[in-house]
mmCIF file of C-alpha atoms in Angstrom:
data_model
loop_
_atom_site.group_PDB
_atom_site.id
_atom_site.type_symbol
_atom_site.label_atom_id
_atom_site.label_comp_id
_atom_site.label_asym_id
_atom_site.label_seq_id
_atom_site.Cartn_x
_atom_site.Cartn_y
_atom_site.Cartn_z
ATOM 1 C CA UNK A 1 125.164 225.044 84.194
ATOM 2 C CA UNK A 2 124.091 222.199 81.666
ATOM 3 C CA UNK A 3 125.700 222.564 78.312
ATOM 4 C CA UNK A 4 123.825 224.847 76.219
ATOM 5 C CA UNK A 5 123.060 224.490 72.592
ATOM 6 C CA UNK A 6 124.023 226.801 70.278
ATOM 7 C CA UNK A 7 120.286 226.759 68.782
ATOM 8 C CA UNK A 8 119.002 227.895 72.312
ATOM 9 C CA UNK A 9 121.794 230.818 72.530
ATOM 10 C CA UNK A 10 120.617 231.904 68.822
ATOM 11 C CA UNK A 11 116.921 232.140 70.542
ATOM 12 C CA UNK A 12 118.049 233.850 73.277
ATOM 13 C CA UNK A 13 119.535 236.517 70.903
ATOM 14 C CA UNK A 14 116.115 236.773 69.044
ATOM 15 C CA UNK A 15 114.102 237.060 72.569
ATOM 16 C CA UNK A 16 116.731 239.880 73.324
ATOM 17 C CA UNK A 17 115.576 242.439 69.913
ATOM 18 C CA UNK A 18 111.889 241.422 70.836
ATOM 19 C CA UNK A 19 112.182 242.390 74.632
ATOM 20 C CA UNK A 20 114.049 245.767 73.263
ATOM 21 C CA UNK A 21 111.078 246.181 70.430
ATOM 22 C CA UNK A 22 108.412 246.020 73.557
ATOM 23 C CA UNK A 23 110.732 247.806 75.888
ATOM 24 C CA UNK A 24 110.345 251.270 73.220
ATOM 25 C CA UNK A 25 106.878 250.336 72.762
ATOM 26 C CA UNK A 26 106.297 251.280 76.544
ATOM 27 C CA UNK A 27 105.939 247.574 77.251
ATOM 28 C CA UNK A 28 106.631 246.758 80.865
ATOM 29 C CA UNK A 29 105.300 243.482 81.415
ATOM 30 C CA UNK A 30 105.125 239.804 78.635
ATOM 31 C CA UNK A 31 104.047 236.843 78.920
ATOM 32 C CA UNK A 32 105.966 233.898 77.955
ATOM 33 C CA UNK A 33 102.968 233.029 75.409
ATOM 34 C CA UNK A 34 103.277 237.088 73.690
ATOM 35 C CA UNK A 35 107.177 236.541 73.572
ATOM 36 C CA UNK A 36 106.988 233.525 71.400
ATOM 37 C CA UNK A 37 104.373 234.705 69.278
ATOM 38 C CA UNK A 38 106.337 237.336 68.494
ATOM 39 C CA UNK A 39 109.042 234.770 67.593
ATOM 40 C CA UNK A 40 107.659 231.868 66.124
ATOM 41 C CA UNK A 41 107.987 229.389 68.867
ATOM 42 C CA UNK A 42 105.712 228.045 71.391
ATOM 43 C CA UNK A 43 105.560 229.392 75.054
ATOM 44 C CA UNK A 44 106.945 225.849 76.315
ATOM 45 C CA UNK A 45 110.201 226.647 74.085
ATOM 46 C CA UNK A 46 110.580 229.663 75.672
ATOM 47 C CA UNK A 47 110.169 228.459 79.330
ATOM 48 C CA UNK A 48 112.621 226.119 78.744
ATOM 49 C CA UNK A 49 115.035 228.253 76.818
ATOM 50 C CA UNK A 50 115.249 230.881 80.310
ATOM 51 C CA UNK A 51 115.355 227.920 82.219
ATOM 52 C CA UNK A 52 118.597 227.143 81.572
ATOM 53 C CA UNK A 53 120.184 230.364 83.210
ATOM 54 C CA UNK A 54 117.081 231.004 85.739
ATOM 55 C CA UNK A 55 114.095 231.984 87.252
ATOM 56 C CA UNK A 56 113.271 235.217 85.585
ATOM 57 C CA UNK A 57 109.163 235.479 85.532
ATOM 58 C CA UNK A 58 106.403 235.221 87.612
ATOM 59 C CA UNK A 59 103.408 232.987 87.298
ATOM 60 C CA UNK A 60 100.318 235.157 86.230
ATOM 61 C CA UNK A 61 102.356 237.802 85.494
ATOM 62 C CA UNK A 62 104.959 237.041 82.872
ATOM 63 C CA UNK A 63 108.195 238.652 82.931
ATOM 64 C CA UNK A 64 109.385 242.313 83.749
ATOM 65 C CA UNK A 65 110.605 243.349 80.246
ATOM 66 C CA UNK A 66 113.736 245.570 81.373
ATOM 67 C CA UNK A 67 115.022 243.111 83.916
ATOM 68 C CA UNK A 68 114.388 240.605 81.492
ATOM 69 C CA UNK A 69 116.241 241.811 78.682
ATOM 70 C CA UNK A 70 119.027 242.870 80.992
ATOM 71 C CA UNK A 71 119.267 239.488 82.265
ATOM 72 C CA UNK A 72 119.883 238.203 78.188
ATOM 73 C CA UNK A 73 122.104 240.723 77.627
ATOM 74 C CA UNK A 74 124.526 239.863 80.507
ATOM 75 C CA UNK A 75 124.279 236.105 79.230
ATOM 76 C CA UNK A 76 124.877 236.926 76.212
ATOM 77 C CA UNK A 77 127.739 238.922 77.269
ATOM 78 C CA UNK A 78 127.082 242.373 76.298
ATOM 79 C CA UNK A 79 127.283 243.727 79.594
ATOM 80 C CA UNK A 80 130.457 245.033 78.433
ATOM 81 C CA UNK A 81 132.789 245.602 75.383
ATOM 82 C CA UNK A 82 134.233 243.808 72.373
ATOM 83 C CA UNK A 83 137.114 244.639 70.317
ATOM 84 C CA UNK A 84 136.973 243.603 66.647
ATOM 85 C CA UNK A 85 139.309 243.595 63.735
ATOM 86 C CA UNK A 86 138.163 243.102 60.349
ATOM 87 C CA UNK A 87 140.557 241.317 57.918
ATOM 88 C CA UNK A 88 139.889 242.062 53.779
ATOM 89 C CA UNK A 89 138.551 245.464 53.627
ATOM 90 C CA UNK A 90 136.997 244.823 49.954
ATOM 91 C CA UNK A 91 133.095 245.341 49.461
ATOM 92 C CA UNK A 92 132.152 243.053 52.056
ATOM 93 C CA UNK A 93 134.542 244.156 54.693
ATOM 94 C CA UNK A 94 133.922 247.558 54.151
ATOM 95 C CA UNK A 95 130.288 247.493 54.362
ATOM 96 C CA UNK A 96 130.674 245.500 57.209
ATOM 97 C CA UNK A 97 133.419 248.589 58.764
ATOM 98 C CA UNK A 98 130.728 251.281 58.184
ATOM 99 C CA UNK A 99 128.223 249.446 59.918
ATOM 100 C CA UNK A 100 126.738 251.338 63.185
ATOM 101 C CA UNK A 101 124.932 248.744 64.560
ATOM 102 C CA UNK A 102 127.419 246.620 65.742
ATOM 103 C CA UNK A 103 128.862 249.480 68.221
ATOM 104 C CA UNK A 104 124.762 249.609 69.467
ATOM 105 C CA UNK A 105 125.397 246.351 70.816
ATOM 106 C CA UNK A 106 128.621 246.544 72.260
ATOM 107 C CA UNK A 107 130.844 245.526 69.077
ATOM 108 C CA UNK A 108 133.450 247.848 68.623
ATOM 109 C CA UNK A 109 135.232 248.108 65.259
ATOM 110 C CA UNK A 110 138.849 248.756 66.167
ATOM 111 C CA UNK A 111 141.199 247.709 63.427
ATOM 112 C CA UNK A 112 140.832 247.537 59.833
ATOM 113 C CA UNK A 113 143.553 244.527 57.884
ATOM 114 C CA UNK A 114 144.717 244.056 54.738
ATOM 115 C CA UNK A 115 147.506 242.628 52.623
ATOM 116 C CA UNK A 116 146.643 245.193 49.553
ATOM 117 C CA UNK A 117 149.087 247.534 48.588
ATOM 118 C CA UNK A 118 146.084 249.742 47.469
ATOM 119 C CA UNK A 119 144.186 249.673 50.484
ATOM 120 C CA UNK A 120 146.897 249.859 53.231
ATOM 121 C CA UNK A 121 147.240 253.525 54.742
ATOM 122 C CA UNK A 122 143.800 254.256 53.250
ATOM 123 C CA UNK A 123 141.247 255.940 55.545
ATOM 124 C CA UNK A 124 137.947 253.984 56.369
ATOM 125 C CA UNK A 125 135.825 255.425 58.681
ATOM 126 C CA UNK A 126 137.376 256.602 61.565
ATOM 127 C CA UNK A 127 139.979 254.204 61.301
ATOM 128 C CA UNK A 128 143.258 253.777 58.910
ATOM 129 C CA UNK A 129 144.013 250.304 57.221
ATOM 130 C CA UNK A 130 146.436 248.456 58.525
ATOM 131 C CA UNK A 131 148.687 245.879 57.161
ATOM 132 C CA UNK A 132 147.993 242.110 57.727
ATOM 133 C CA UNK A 133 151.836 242.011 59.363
ATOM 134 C CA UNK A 134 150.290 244.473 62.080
ATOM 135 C CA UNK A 135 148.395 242.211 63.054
ATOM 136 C CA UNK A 136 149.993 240.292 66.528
ATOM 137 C CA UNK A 137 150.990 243.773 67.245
ATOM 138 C CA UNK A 138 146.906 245.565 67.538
ATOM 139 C CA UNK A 139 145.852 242.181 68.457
ATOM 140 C CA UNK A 140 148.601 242.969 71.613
ATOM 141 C CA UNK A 141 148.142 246.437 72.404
ATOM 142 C CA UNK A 142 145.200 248.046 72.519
ATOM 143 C CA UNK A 143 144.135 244.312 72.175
ATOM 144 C CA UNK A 144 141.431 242.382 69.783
ATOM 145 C CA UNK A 145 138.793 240.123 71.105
ATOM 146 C CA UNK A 146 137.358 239.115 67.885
ATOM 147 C CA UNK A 147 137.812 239.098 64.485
ATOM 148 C CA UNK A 148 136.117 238.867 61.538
ATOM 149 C CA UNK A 149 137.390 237.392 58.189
ATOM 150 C CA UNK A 150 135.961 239.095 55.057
ATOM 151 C CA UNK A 151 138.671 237.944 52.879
ATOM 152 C CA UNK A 152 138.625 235.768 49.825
ATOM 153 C CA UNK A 153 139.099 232.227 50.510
ATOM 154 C CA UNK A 154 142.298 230.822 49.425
ATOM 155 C CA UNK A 155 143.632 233.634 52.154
ATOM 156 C CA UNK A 156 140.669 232.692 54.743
ATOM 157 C CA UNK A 157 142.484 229.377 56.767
ATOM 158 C CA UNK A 158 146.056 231.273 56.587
ATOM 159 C CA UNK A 159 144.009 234.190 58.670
ATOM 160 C CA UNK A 160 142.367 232.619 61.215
ATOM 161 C CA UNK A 161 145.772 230.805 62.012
ATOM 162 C CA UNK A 162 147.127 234.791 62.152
ATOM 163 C CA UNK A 163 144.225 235.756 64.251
ATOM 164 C CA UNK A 164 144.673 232.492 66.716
ATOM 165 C CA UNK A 165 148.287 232.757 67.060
ATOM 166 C CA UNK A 166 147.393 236.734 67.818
ATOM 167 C CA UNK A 167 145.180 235.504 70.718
ATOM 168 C CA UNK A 168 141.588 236.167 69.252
ATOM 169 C CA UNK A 169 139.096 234.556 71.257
ATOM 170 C CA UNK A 170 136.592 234.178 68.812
ATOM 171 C CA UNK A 171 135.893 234.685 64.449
ATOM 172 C CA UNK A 172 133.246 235.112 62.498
ATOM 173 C CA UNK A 173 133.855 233.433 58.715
ATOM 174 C CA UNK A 174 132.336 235.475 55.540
ATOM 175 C CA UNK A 175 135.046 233.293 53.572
ATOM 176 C CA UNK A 176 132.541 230.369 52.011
ATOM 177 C CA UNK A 177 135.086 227.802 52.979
ATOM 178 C CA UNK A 178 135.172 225.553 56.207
ATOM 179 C CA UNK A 179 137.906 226.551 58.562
ATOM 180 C CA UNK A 180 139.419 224.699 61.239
ATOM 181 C CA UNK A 181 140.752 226.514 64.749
ATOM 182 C CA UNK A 182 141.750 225.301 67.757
ATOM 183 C CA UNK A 183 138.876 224.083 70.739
ATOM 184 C CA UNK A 184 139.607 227.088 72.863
ATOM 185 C CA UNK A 185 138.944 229.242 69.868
ATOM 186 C CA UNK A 186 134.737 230.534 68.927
ATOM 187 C CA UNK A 187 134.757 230.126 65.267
ATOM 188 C CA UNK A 188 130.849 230.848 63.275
ATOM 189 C CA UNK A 189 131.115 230.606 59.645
ATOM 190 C CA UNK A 190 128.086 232.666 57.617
ATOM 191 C CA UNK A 191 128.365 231.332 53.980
ATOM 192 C CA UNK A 192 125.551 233.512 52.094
ATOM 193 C CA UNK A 193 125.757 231.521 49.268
ATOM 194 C CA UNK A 194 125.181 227.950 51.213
ATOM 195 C CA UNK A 195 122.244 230.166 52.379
ATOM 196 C CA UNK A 196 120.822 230.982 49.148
ATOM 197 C CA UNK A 197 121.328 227.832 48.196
ATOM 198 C CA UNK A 198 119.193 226.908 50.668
ATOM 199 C CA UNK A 199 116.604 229.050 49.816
ATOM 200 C CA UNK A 200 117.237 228.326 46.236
ATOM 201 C CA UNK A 201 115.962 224.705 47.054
ATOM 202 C CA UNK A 202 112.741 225.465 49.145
ATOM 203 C CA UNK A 203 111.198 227.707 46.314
ATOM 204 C CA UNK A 204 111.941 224.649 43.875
ATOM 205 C CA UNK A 205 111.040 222.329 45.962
ATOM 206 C CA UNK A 206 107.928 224.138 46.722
ATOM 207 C CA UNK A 207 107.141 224.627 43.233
ATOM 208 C CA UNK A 208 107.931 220.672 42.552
ATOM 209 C CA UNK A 209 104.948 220.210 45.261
ATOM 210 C CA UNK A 210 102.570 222.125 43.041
ATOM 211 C CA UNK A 211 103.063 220.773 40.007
ATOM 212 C CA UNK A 212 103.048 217.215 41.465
ATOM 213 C CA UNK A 213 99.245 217.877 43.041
ATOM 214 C CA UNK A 214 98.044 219.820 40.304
ATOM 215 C CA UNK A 215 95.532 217.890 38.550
ATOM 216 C CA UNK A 216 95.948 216.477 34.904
ATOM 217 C CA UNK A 217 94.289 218.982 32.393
ATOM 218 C CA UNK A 218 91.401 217.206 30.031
ATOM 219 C CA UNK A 219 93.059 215.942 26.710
#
């Protein structure tokens, strides 16, 4: 399999909620065209995209929505389960613990981490906080396949080293600092404040447009 870009995988994912949208619609049948209007793309992207892991459709008649999205799901990996331990149970952590989606997709929350005195031996959910130390010790037995770091940053780099050494396969960074892991090791930071910075600079920008073409007034 040629190397896959992590911009095709992200597709994939959106593909996958649009096949389950039609799928409880009563949707048995879409056409390459239908699926990427319904994401934004163009029906040669999406060709392409399935390509890479496939034949999947039929010409004339599109794709067959369930075997479809089962066929994403197993690339994706969520043919099975993943064990995850969140580390920092403040706001974001605990939001993120409470959170019933995740298990709907094969995400199971497992452990709950933090160095608080506070917060240790607390109940959250269904599950007790542990402390950090436990760490290589859950991560061991029943085991952790990801993790997630919800912690603030001066901590962040000093966890993912814990979670590495503990065998995680892959993390997901809320910390809005860059980390650095070893090759072998997934790592995806999501910095929501890079992101509304981002968004903070289209609207301006946007606005900057307007005033620029607006017309002079008289006088």
């Amino acid at each position: 399999m040629p190397r896959i870009s992590e911009s095709t995988v992200r597709r994939l994912s959106h593909y996958y909620r649009v096949l389950e949208e039609v799928e409880a619609e009563g949707g048995r049948l879409i056409s390459s065209h239908r699926l990427a209007e319904r994401e934004g793309v163009t029906s040669a992207q999406v060709r392409k995209d399935l390509s890479c892991f496939g034949s999947f459709g039929r010409r004339g008649l599109g794709y067959n929505v369930a075997h479809l999205r089962q066929e994403i799901r197993s690339i994706l990996g969520l043919d099975r389960r993943w064990r995850v331990g969140v580390v920092g149970v403040g706001n974001l952590g605990t939001a993120l613990m409470l959170y019933r989606g995740f298990e709907k997709q094969g995400f199971d929350v497992v452990a709950a981490f933090d160095r608080d005195p506070a917060r240790i031996g607390k109940p959250l959910g269904n599950l007790v906080v542990r402390d950090i130390v436990d760490l290589p010790v859950v991560a061991k037995e029943p085991g952790l396949d990801l993790g997630v770091i919800a912690t603030p940053l001066r901590a962040a780099q000093e966890v993912a080293d814990a979670l590495v050494a503990a065998g995680v396969r892959g993390i997901i960074n809320l910390a809005p600092r860059k980390l650095f892991v070893p090759r072998h090791v997934a790592l995806r930071t999501v910095d929501l404040t890079v992101e509304f910075e981002s968004l903070s600079f289209a609207i301006a920008n946007v606005a900057a447009r307007g005033r620029r073409r607006r017309p002079n007034s008289p006088g």
